């Protein structure tokens, strides 16, 4: 029973494929894997926008959207129907293209954003045996395809012929390229220790429990440091606060998609959220045990439920961060990436190697690895704060 | 240490988030159509014309002097002076507005008209639910829609209405004293005339 619930969707697909002639099967199999994935994550996008607005509202002591429920009825569902009018509004808005814009590139940019983002979902193990294509270079594929997003950002910013857009694109690219390095370096530790780029191997390496706790990489010193850095870099990659400089509303209107309206704007919005889900999904796969249950007595819960629970938990954390931290300045952003994140990620690589070679020494490797991370963290943090004159600000003339 | 302040900040926002579910004081939002605040006394929206008594046409205080029309910064008042006269609150014959329109889609609620009117005639109202489907005609208020009783004024702005009532009472008293003095002078003059 538990087994069949876990494999419900996999078996359903095989059952449906059984009715088709041999020649059609590969094609239909691909469609049957892709369509539900796009539908589920598209739906998740709709719900998360509401959660985000409600959560931010509560953080700022407001209600957030709480009116719109099921259309044409009085049922309000605490505002969870808000995405329907939002979607309708985005779809029926006039699509304005600036006269000076490069029309073709302007049109292509949102498409170019969405395609690589959707492609990255191909390698995410959503549940047991539930990866669309589980091939050997999965993580590499994820990062290389994900990097194509930057092209779209630049296309949008350049083709709009708008200074705000161009500034937004410049910031976006500088930020994405800088943070891609710590992102990949922190993922490399996992790849080093697992010895495989295949996402299902990485998940399998985190199976089982020791002393009631799961064998997730996040519960090791190097894994914890790697996970934190991965999350920070993921925030920056998905242009979310406090790293939302590329679209800083108060300075750049909407950054590189200032000149987009209607459906194209919605596509950018969708692409951004799907990109965030994908990168969180990868973080879960690499550090949080993928679809594995956190406790031995909870293993009966289907694997895809665990994946989604972890995904939502991190999305809520991102919303929380967005409600807390103010936006960084460009130079702060850059110095944080180059003076803190990248050295830390490189040190973490060494720590992961130490961890590997000290296998079997028990508590000793915990102490050594934890010290190897905590020491540089404190020192680098001091270096970052030095000459900053933090504290109460004094004014020379105004007081 | 690096990151300390971030954790402190996150604690604050988490407290706000959960606190907003347990304590009502954390949520100052008034959910408007269902809940309402009592309007503040010095609130002002759009002007209205005050009348005394029961008949708005008879009791309208406006004497069509057109000062407000000239002073209104966005020029949203339109007045046509009457040809004939009608008695005002003191019983004195005065002109009255044959037409008095305010375009509240233009009015900026500055209250200048109410300040300059020498006849306590135009005052600011607190009514704000004026949305209409008719974009042009619906927001161009003629005098029959602008006229509101002095009782209404007393209700929305009690302090100001009391002051304005006092001014009018003083005016009436002055007019009465003048009439009395004139009557006495006439009696005296008559008395002086007699022996002659
Ligand atoms: S409130 Fe100001 S804008 Fe409105 S009618 Fe009076 S003077 Fe004109
Ligand atoms: S409302 Fe007052 S200022 Fe305006 S025309 Fe009438 S009496 Fe004159």
Coordinates of C-alpha atoms and ligand atoms in Angstrom, one line a residue:
Chain A
X1 CA 0.0 0.0 0.0
X2 CA 2.7 2.5 1.1
X3 CA 4.9 1.3 -1.8
X4 CA 2.1 1.8 -4.3
X5 CA 1.2 5.3 -3.0
X6 CA 4.8 6.3 -3.3
X7 CA 5.1 5.0 -6.9
X8 CA 1.5 6.0 -7.8
X9 CA 2.5 8.4 -10.6
X10 CA 5.2 6.3 -11.9
X11 CA 2.9 3.3 -12.2
X12 CA 0.1 5.4 -13.6
X13 CA 2.4 6.5 -16.4
X14 CA 3.5 3.0 -17.2
X15 CA -0.1 1.8 -17.2
X16 CA -1.0 4.5 -19.7
X17 CA 2.0 3.8 -21.9
X18 CA 0.9 0.2 -22.1
X19 CA -2.0 1.1 -24.3
X20 CA 0.2 2.6 -27.0
X21 CA 2.1 1.1 -29.9
X22 CA 5.8 0.6 -29.3
X23 CA 6.9 3.4 -31.7
X24 CA 5.0 6.1 -29.9
X25 CA 6.0 5.2 -26.4
X26 CA 9.2 7.3 -26.0
X27 CA 7.5 10.4 -27.2
X28 CA 4.4 10.0 -25.1
X29 CA 6.5 9.0 -22.1
X30 CA 8.4 12.3 -22.4
X31 CA 5.1 14.3 -22.7
X32 CA 3.6 12.5 -19.7
X33 CA 6.6 13.4 -17.6
X34 CA 6.9 17.0 -18.7
X35 CA 3.2 18.1 -18.7
X36 CA 2.5 17.3 -15.0
X37 CA 5.8 18.8 -14.0
X38 CA 5.0 22.1 -15.7
X39 CA 1.5 22.1 -14.4
X40 CA 2.5 21.3 -10.8
X41 CA 5.3 23.9 -10.7
X42 CA 3.1 26.5 -12.5
X43 CA 0.4 25.9 -9.9
X44 CA 3.0 26.2 -7.2
X45 CA 4.1 29.6 -8.6
X46 CA 0.5 30.8 -8.4
X47 CA 0.1 29.7 -4.8
X48 CA 3.5 31.0 -3.7
X49 CA 2.8 34.5 -5.0
X50 CA -0.1 34.6 -2.6
X51 CA 1.9 33.1 0.2
X52 CA 4.6 35.7 -0.4
X53 CA 2.1 38.6 -0.4
X54 CA 0.4 37.3 2.7
X55 CA 3.6 36.5 4.5
X56 CA 5.2 39.9 3.8
X57 CA 1.9 41.5 4.9
X58 CA 2.0 39.7 8.2
X59 CA 5.7 40.5 8.7
X60 CA 4.8 44.2 8.2
X61 CA 1.7 43.8 10.5
X62 CA -0.8 43.9 7.6
X63 CA -3.3 41.4 6.4
X64 CA -2.1 41.0 2.8
X65 CA -4.6 39.9 0.2
X66 CA -7.7 38.4 1.9
X67 CA -10.6 39.1 -0.3
X68 CA -10.7 37.2 -3.5
X69 CA -11.7 33.6 -3.3
X70 CA -13.7 31.5 -5.8
X71 CA -15.0 33.7 -8.6
X72 CA -18.8 34.5 -8.6
X73 CA -19.3 33.3 -5.1
X74 CA -18.9 34.8 -1.6
X75 CA -16.3 32.2 -0.6
X76 CA -13.1 34.0 0.2
X77 CA -10.7 31.3 0.9
X78 CA -8.6 33.9 2.9
X79 CA -7.6 35.5 -0.4
X80 CA -6.1 32.4 -2.0
X81 CA -8.0 33.0 -5.2
X82 CA -6.1 36.2 -5.8
X83 CA -3.9 34.6 -8.5
X84 CA -6.9 34.1 -10.8
X85 CA -7.6 37.8 -11.3
X86 CA -3.9 38.6 -11.3
X87 CA -3.4 36.1 -14.1
X88 CA -6.4 37.4 -16.1
X89 CA -5.2 40.9 -15.6
X90 CA -1.7 40.1 -16.9
X91 CA -3.2 38.2 -19.9
X92 CA -5.5 40.9 -21.1
X93 CA -3.2 43.9 -20.6
X94 CA -2.0 45.7 -23.6
X95 CA 1.4 44.5 -24.8
X96 CA 3.4 47.7 -25.2
X97 CA 6.7 47.5 -27.1
X98 CA 8.7 50.7 -27.1
X99 CA 9.1 52.3 -30.5
X100 CA 12.9 52.3 -30.3
X101 CA 13.2 48.8 -29.0
X102 CA 14.8 46.0 -31.0
X103 CA 11.5 44.2 -31.6
X104 CA 12.8 40.7 -32.2
X105 CA 15.1 40.5 -29.3
X106 CA 12.6 42.2 -27.1
X107 CA 10.1 39.5 -28.0
X108 CA 12.5 36.7 -27.6
X109 CA 13.9 37.6 -24.2
X110 CA 11.1 36.2 -22.0
X111 CA 11.1 33.0 -24.0
X112 CA 14.8 32.7 -23.7
X113 CA 14.4 33.1 -20.0
X114 CA 11.7 30.4 -19.6
X115 CA 13.2 27.7 -21.8
X116 CA 16.5 27.1 -19.8
X117 CA 14.6 27.4 -16.5
X118 CA 12.2 24.7 -17.6
X119 CA 15.0 22.5 -18.9
X120 CA 16.7 22.5 -15.5
X121 CA 13.7 20.7 -14.1
X122 CA 14.6 17.7 -16.3
X123 CA 17.3 16.5 -13.8
X124 CA 15.5 17.2 -10.5
X125 CA 14.5 14.0 -8.7
X126 CA 11.1 15.0 -7.5
X127 CA 10.5 11.6 -5.9
X128 CA 11.7 8.0 -5.9
X129 CA 12.1 7.1 -9.6
X130 CA 10.7 10.4 -10.6
X131 CA 13.4 12.2 -12.6
X132 CA 12.5 13.2 -16.1
X133 CA 15.9 12.3 -17.5
X134 CA 18.3 10.8 -15.0
X135 CA 21.6 11.1 -16.9
X136 CA 25.2 11.0 -15.7
X137 CA 26.0 14.7 -15.9
X138 CA 22.9 15.9 -14.2
X139 CA 24.3 18.6 -12.0
X140 CA 26.6 19.9 -14.7
X141 CA 23.6 20.1 -17.0
X142 CA 21.7 22.0 -14.4
X143 CA 24.3 24.6 -14.0
X144 CA 25.2 25.0 -17.7
X145 CA 21.6 25.3 -18.8
X146 CA 20.8 27.6 -15.8
X147 CA 23.6 30.0 -16.9
X148 CA 21.7 30.7 -20.1
X149 CA 19.3 32.8 -18.0
X150 CA 21.9 35.6 -18.1
X151 CA 21.6 35.9 -21.8
X152 CA 17.9 36.6 -21.4
X153 CA 18.5 39.2 -18.8
X154 CA 20.9 41.0 -21.1
X155 CA 18.6 40.6 -24.1
X156 CA 15.8 42.2 -22.2
X157 CA 17.9 45.0 -20.9
X158 CA 19.6 45.8 -24.1
X159 CA 16.7 45.5 -26.5
X160 CA 14.4 47.8 -24.5
X161 CA 16.5 50.9 -25.2
X162 CA 15.8 52.1 -21.8
X163 CA 18.4 53.3 -19.3
X164 CA 16.7 51.7 -16.4
X165 CA 16.5 48.4 -18.2
X166 CA 20.2 48.5 -19.2
X167 CA 21.3 49.4 -15.7
X168 CA 19.2 46.6 -14.4
X169 CA 20.7 44.1 -16.9
X170 CA 24.2 45.3 -16.1
X171 CA 23.6 44.8 -12.4
X172 CA 21.9 41.5 -13.0
X173 CA 24.7 40.1 -15.0
X174 CA 27.4 41.3 -12.7
X175 CA 25.6 39.7 -9.8
X176 CA 24.7 36.5 -11.5
X177 CA 28.2 35.8 -12.7
X178 CA 29.7 36.7 -9.3
X179 CA 27.4 34.4 -7.4
X180 CA 27.5 31.6 -9.8
X181 CA 31.0 30.8 -8.6
X182 CA 30.2 30.3 -4.9
X183 CA 27.0 28.5 -6.0
X184 CA 28.9 26.0 -8.1
X185 CA 31.8 25.7 -5.6
X186 CA 29.5 24.9 -2.8
X187 CA 27.8 22.2 -4.9
X188 CA 31.2 20.8 -5.9
X189 CA 31.8 19.6 -2.4
X190 CA 28.9 17.2 -2.6
X191 CA 30.0 16.0 -6.1
X192 CA 33.5 15.4 -4.7
X193 CA 32.3 13.3 -1.8
X194 CA 29.6 11.4 -3.8
X195 CA 31.8 10.9 -6.8
X196 CA 29.0 11.4 -9.2
X197 CA 27.2 14.1 -11.1
X198 CA 24.1 12.1 -11.4
X199 CA 21.3 13.5 -9.2
X200 CA 19.8 10.1 -8.3
X201 CA 23.3 9.0 -7.0
X202 CA 23.5 12.1 -4.9
X203 CA 20.1 11.4 -3.4
X204 CA 21.0 7.7 -2.9
X205 CA 24.2 8.7 -1.0
X206 CA 22.1 10.5 1.6
X207 CA 19.7 7.5 2.3
X208 CA 19.5 5.9 5.7
X209 CA 19.8 7.1 9.2
X210 CA 22.4 7.2 11.9
X211 CA 21.3 7.5 15.5
X212 CA 17.8 8.6 14.5
X213 CA 19.1 11.4 12.3
X214 CA 19.2 11.2 8.5
X215 CA 22.5 11.0 6.6
X216 CA 21.9 14.3 4.9
X217 CA 24.9 16.3 3.9
X218 CA 23.6 19.4 5.7
X219 CA 24.2 17.6 9.0
X220 CA 28.0 17.6 8.5
X221 CA 30.2 20.6 9.0
X222 CA 31.2 21.1 5.4
X223 CA 27.6 20.3 4.3
X224 CA 26.1 22.9 6.6
X225 CA 28.6 25.6 5.4
X226 CA 28.0 24.5 1.8
X227 CA 24.2 24.6 2.3
X228 CA 24.2 28.1 3.8
X229 CA 26.4 29.4 1.0
X230 CA 24.3 27.6 -1.6
X231 CA 21.2 29.3 -0.2
X232 CA 22.8 32.8 -0.2
X233 CA 24.0 32.3 -3.7
X234 CA 20.6 30.9 -4.7
X235 CA 19.0 34.0 -3.4
X236 CA 21.3 36.1 -5.5
X237 CA 20.8 33.9 -8.6
X238 CA 17.1 34.2 -8.4
X239 CA 17.3 38.0 -7.9
X240 CA 15.4 38.0 -4.6
X241 CA 15.8 40.4 -1.8
X242 CA 18.3 41.3 -0.3
X243 CA 20.0 40.7 -3.7
X244 CA 17.2 42.3 -5.8
X245 CA 19.4 45.0 -7.2
X246 CA 18.7 44.1 -10.8
X247 CA 15.0 44.9 -10.4
X248 CA 15.2 47.3 -7.5
X249 CA 11.7 48.9 -7.7
X250 CA 12.7 52.1 -5.9
X251 CA 15.7 52.8 -8.1
X252 CA 15.1 51.1 -11.5
X253 CA 11.3 50.6 -11.6
X254 CA 11.6 47.0 -12.5
X255 CA 15.2 46.7 -13.8
X256 CA 15.6 44.8 -17.0
X257 CA 11.9 44.1 -17.5
X258 CA 10.8 47.7 -17.1
X259 CA 9.6 47.9 -20.7
X260 CA 7.6 44.7 -20.5
X261 CA 3.9 44.5 -20.0
X262 CA 1.0 42.1 -20.1
X263 CA 1.8 38.5 -20.9
X264 CA 5.5 39.0 -21.4
X265 CA 5.8 40.6 -18.0
X266 CA 4.0 37.6 -16.6
X267 CA 6.5 35.3 -18.3
X268 CA 9.4 37.1 -16.7
X269 CA 7.7 36.8 -13.4
X270 CA 7.0 33.1 -13.9
X271 CA 10.5 32.5 -15.2
X272 CA 11.9 34.1 -12.1
X273 CA 9.8 32.0 -9.7
X274 CA 10.4 28.8 -11.6
X275 CA 14.1 29.5 -11.6
X276 CA 13.9 29.9 -7.8
X277 CA 12.1 26.6 -7.3
X278 CA 14.5 24.8 -9.6
X279 CA 17.6 26.1 -7.7
X280 CA 15.9 25.3 -4.4
X281 CA 15.1 21.8 -5.7
X282 CA 18.8 21.4 -6.5
X283 CA 19.7 22.5 -3.1
X284 CA 17.4 20.0 -1.6
X285 CA 18.9 17.3 -3.8
X286 CA 22.4 18.2 -2.9
X287 CA 22.2 18.9 0.8
X288 CA 18.8 18.1 2.2
X289 CA 18.6 14.4 1.2
X290 CA 16.4 14.9 -1.8
X291 CA 13.1 13.1 -1.4
X292 CA 14.2 11.2 1.7
X293 CA 12.2 11.4 4.9
X294 CA 13.8 13.2 7.9
X295 CA 13.0 10.6 10.5
X296 CA 12.8 6.8 10.3
X297 CA 9.2 6.6 11.5
X298 CA 8.1 9.0 8.7
X299 CA 9.4 6.9 5.8
X300 CA 5.8 5.8 4.9
X301 CA 5.0 9.3 3.6
X302 CA 5.4 9.3 -0.2
X303 CA 8.7 10.7 -1.4
X304 CA 7.3 13.5 -3.6
X305 CA 5.5 14.8 -0.5
X306 CA 8.8 15.2 1.2
X307 CA 10.4 16.9 -1.7
X308 CA 7.5 19.4 -1.9
X309 CA 7.5 20.0 1.8
X310 CA 11.2 20.8 1.8
X311 CA 10.7 23.0 -1.2
X312 CA 7.9 25.0 0.4
X313 CA 9.9 25.3 3.7
X314 CA 12.8 26.9 1.9
X315 CA 10.5 29.1 -0.1
X316 CA 9.0 30.3 3.2
X317 CA 12.4 31.0 4.4
X318 CA 13.2 33.1 1.3
X319 CA 10.0 35.1 1.9
X320 CA 11.0 35.6 5.5
X321 CA 14.5 36.8 4.4
X322 CA 12.8 39.1 1.9
X323 CA 10.6 40.6 4.7
X324 CA 13.7 41.2 6.9
X325 CA 16.7 42.3 5.0
X326 CA 17.1 45.6 3.2
X327 CA 18.6 45.6 -0.3
X328 CA 22.4 45.6 -0.5
X329 CA 24.4 48.3 -2.3
X330 CA 26.3 47.2 -5.5
X331 CA 29.7 47.4 -3.9
X332 CA 28.6 45.6 -0.8
X333 CA 27.1 42.9 -3.0
X334 CA 30.3 42.5 -5.0
X335 CA 32.7 42.6 -2.0
X336 CA 30.4 40.0 -0.2
X337 CA 30.7 37.7 -3.2
X338 CA 34.4 38.1 -3.9
X339 CA 35.9 38.7 -0.4
X340 CA 33.7 36.4 1.6
X341 CA 31.7 33.8 -0.4
X342 CA 34.4 32.7 -2.8
X343 CA 37.1 32.3 -0.2
X344 CA 34.7 30.5 2.1
X345 CA 33.6 28.2 -0.7
X346 CA 37.2 27.4 -1.5
X347 CA 38.0 26.7 2.1
X348 CA 35.0 24.5 2.3
X349 CA 36.3 22.4 -0.6
X350 CA 39.4 21.7 1.5
X351 CA 37.3 20.9 4.5
X352 CA 35.3 18.4 2.5
X353 CA 38.5 16.8 1.5
X354 CA 39.7 16.7 5.1
X355 CA 36.4 15.1 6.1
X356 CA 36.8 12.5 3.4
X357 CA 40.3 11.5 4.4
X358 CA 39.6 11.5 8.2
X359 CA 36.8 9.0 7.7
X360 CA 36.7 6.5 10.6
X361 CA 38.3 8.9 13.2
X362 CA 34.9 9.5 14.8
X363 CA 34.5 12.7 16.8
X364 CA 37.9 14.0 15.8
X365 CA 36.9 14.8 12.2
X366 CA 33.9 16.7 13.5
X367 CA 36.0 18.9 15.7
X368 CA 38.7 19.5 13.1
X369 CA 36.2 20.2 10.3
X370 CA 34.0 22.5 12.4
X371 CA 37.1 24.5 13.5
X372 CA 38.4 24.7 9.9
X373 CA 35.1 26.4 9.0
X374 CA 34.4 28.5 12.1
X375 CA 38.0 30.0 12.1
X376 CA 37.9 31.4 8.6
X377 CA 34.3 32.4 9.0
X378 CA 35.2 34.7 12.0
X379 CA 38.4 36.0 10.4
X380 CA 36.8 36.7 7.0
X381 CA 33.8 38.3 8.7
X382 CA 36.2 40.6 10.6
X383 CA 38.0 41.5 7.4
X384 CA 34.7 42.3 5.8
X385 CA 33.6 44.6 8.6
X386 CA 37.0 46.3 9.0
X387 CA 37.2 50.0 8.0
X388 CA 33.5 50.0 7.7
X389 CA 33.0 52.3 10.7
X390 CA 29.8 50.6 11.6
X391 CA 27.7 52.2 14.3
X392 CA 25.6 55.2 14.8
X393 CA 25.9 57.6 11.9
X394 CA 27.0 61.2 12.6
X395 CA 26.3 64.1 10.4
X396 CA 28.7 67.1 10.0
X397 CA 26.2 69.8 9.1
X398 CA 22.7 68.5 9.8
X399 CA 21.8 67.4 13.3
Chain B
X1 CA 30.4 38.6 14.5
X2 CA 29.2 38.5 10.9
X3 CA 25.6 37.5 10.7
X4 CA 24.6 38.3 14.2
X5 CA 22.5 41.3 13.3
X6 CA 20.8 39.3 10.5
X7 CA 19.6 36.7 13.0
X8 CA 18.4 39.4 15.4
X9 CA 16.5 41.0 12.5
X10 CA 15.0 37.7 11.5
X11 CA 13.8 37.2 15.1
X12 CA 12.0 40.6 14.9
X13 CA 10.2 39.8 11.7
X14 CA 9.3 36.3 13.0
X15 CA 7.8 37.9 16.1
X16 CA 5.8 40.2 13.9
X17 CA 4.6 37.4 11.7
X18 CA 3.3 35.1 14.5
X19 CA 2.3 38.0 16.7
X20 CA -0.1 39.3 14.0
X21 CA -2.0 36.0 14.3
X22 CA -2.4 36.2 18.1
X23 CA -2.8 39.8 19.0
X24 CA -5.2 42.1 17.4
X25 CA -3.2 45.2 18.4
X26 CA -0.5 44.3 15.9
X27 CA -2.9 44.7 13.0
X28 CA -4.0 48.3 12.8
X29 CA -5.7 47.7 9.4
X30 CA -9.4 48.5 9.4
X31 CA -11.2 46.2 6.9
X32 CA -13.1 49.0 5.3
X33 CA -16.5 48.0 3.9
X34 CA -17.2 45.8 6.9
X35 CA -15.5 47.9 9.6
X36 CA -15.4 51.6 9.6
X37 CA -13.7 54.3 11.7
X38 CA -15.8 57.1 13.1
X39 CA -14.8 60.1 10.9
X40 CA -12.6 62.6 12.6
X41 CA -14.1 66.0 13.2
X42 CA -11.7 67.9 11.1
X43 CA -12.0 65.6 8.1
X44 CA -13.0 67.3 4.9
X45 CA -13.9 66.0 1.5
X46 CA -16.0 68.1 -0.8
X47 CA -17.9 71.4 -0.3
X48 CA -21.7 71.6 0.3
X49 CA -24.2 74.5 0.5
X50 CA -25.8 75.1 3.9
X51 CA -29.5 76.0 4.1
X52 CA -31.6 76.9 7.1
X53 CA -35.1 75.6 7.8
X54 CA -36.9 72.9 5.9
X55 CA -37.0 74.2 2.4
X56 CA -33.6 74.1 0.8
X57 CA -34.5 76.5 -2.0
X58 CA -35.8 79.1 0.4
X59 CA -33.3 78.6 3.1
X60 CA -30.1 78.5 1.0
X61 CA -27.7 81.0 2.5
X62 CA -25.7 81.6 -0.6
X63 CA -26.2 85.1 -2.0
X64 CA -24.3 84.4 -5.2
X65 CA -21.5 86.9 -4.5
X66 CA -19.2 84.6 -6.5
X67 CA -16.2 85.1 -4.2
X68 CA -15.7 81.3 -3.9
X69 CA -15.9 80.9 -7.7
X70 CA -13.1 83.4 -8.1
X71 CA -11.0 82.0 -5.3
X72 CA -11.3 78.3 -6.2
X73 CA -7.8 77.3 -7.4
X74 CA -8.8 74.7 -10.0
X75 CA -11.9 76.7 -11.0
X76 CA -14.4 74.0 -10.4
X77 CA -17.3 76.2 -9.2
X78 CA -19.8 77.6 -11.7
X79 CA -22.3 80.1 -10.6
X80 CA -25.1 82.0 -12.4
X81 CA -26.5 84.9 -10.5
X82 CA -30.3 85.2 -10.3
X83 CA -32.2 88.1 -11.8
X84 CA -34.7 88.5 -8.9
X85 CA -34.0 88.6 -5.2
X86 CA -35.2 86.5 -2.3
X87 CA -35.1 87.2 1.4
X88 CA -32.1 85.8 3.3
X89 CA -32.0 84.6 6.9
X90 CA -32.2 88.2 8.1
X91 CA -35.2 88.9 5.9
X92 CA -33.0 91.1 3.7
X93 CA -33.6 90.8 0.0
X94 CA -30.6 89.2 -1.7
X95 CA -29.6 87.6 -5.0
X96 CA -29.5 83.8 -5.0
X97 CA -27.7 81.4 -7.3
X98 CA -29.8 80.4 -10.3
X99 CA -27.2 77.8 -10.9
X100 CA -24.5 76.5 -8.6
X101 CA -22.4 73.6 -9.9
X102 CA -19.3 72.0 -8.4
X103 CA -17.3 69.5 -10.4
X104 CA -16.0 67.3 -7.7
X105 CA -13.9 65.4 -10.2
X106 CA -11.8 68.6 -10.4
X107 CA -12.2 69.8 -6.8
X108 CA -9.1 69.2 -4.8
X109 CA -10.7 69.5 -1.4
X110 CA -8.6 72.5 -0.4
X111 CA -11.4 74.1 1.6
X112 CA -10.6 77.6 0.3
X113 CA -14.2 78.2 -0.8
X114 CA -15.4 77.5 2.7
X115 CA -12.8 79.9 4.2
X116 CA -13.5 82.8 1.9
X117 CA -17.3 82.7 1.9
X118 CA -18.5 85.7 4.0
X119 CA -22.0 84.4 4.4
X120 CA -21.3 81.0 6.1
X121 CA -22.8 79.4 3.1
X122 CA -20.4 76.9 1.7
X123 CA -18.8 74.4 4.0
X124 CA -16.8 71.2 3.7
X125 CA -18.6 67.8 4.0
X126 CA -17.2 64.5 5.2
X127 CA -19.0 62.3 2.7
X128 CA -16.4 60.3 0.7
X129 CA -18.3 57.3 -0.9
X130 CA -19.1 59.2 -4.0
X131 CA -18.0 56.8 -6.7
X132 CA -20.3 56.6 -9.7
X133 CA -20.5 54.8 -13.0
X134 CA -21.1 58.1 -14.8
X135 CA -17.7 59.6 -15.3
X136 CA -18.8 63.1 -16.3
X137 CA -22.3 63.9 -15.2
X138 CA -22.2 61.9 -12.1
X139 CA -19.4 64.0 -10.5
X140 CA -20.8 67.4 -11.6
X141 CA -23.0 68.2 -8.6
X142 CA -25.8 70.8 -9.1
X143 CA -27.1 72.9 -6.3
X144 CA -29.9 70.6 -5.4
X145 CA -27.4 67.9 -4.6
X146 CA -25.0 70.3 -2.9
X147 CA -27.7 71.7 -0.6
X148 CA -27.6 70.2 2.9
X149 CA -29.3 71.4 6.1
X150 CA -27.6 73.2 8.9
X151 CA -28.4 70.2 11.1
X152 CA -26.2 68.1 8.8
X153 CA -23.4 70.7 9.3
X154 CA -23.9 70.6 13.0
X155 CA -23.6 66.8 12.9
X156 CA -20.4 66.5 10.8
X157 CA -18.5 69.5 12.2
X158 CA -20.1 70.4 15.6
X159 CA -17.4 72.9 16.7
X160 CA -17.3 74.8 13.4
X161 CA -21.0 74.8 13.1
X162 CA -21.4 76.3 16.6
X163 CA -19.0 79.1 15.6
X164 CA -20.8 79.7 12.4
X165 CA -24.2 79.7 14.2
X166 CA -22.8 82.3 16.7
X167 CA -21.6 84.5 13.8
X168 CA -25.1 84.4 12.2
X169 CA -26.8 85.0 15.6
X170 CA -24.6 88.1 16.1
X171 CA -25.5 89.3 12.6
X172 CA -29.2 88.9 13.3
X173 CA -28.8 90.6 16.7
X174 CA -27.0 93.5 15.0
X175 CA -29.6 93.8 12.3
X176 CA -32.4 93.7 14.9
X177 CA -30.6 96.4 17.0
X178 CA -30.2 98.5 14.0
X179 CA -33.9 98.1 13.1
X180 CA -34.8 99.0 16.6
X181 CA -32.6 102.0 16.7
X182 CA -34.0 103.1 13.3
X183 CA -37.6 102.6 14.6
X184 CA -36.7 104.6 17.8
X185 CA -35.2 107.3 15.7
X186 CA -38.3 107.4 13.6
X187 CA -40.5 107.6 16.7
X188 CA -38.3 110.4 18.0
X189 CA -38.3 112.2 14.7
X190 CA -42.1 111.8 14.5
X191 CA -42.4 113.2 18.1
X192 CA -40.2 116.1 17.2
X193 CA -42.2 116.7 14.1
X194 CA -45.6 116.9 15.9
X195 CA -45.2 120.1 17.8
X196 CA -44.1 121.9 14.8
Ligands
LIG1 S1 -12.6 72.9 -1.9 FE1 -11.1 74.1 -3.1 S2 -11.1 73.1 -5.1 FE2 -12.9 72.4 -4.1 S3 -14.5 73.8 -4.7 FE3 -13.7 74.6 -2.8 S4 -12.1 76.1 -3.4 FE4 -12.6 74.8 -5.2
LIG2 S1 -21.1 80.2 -1.5 FE1 -20.5 82.0 -0.3 S2 -18.8 82.9 -1.4 FE2 -19.8 81.4 -2.8 S3 -21.2 82.7 -4.0 FE3 -22.4 81.8 -2.3 S4 -22.2 83.4 -0.7 FE4 -20.7 83.8 -2.2

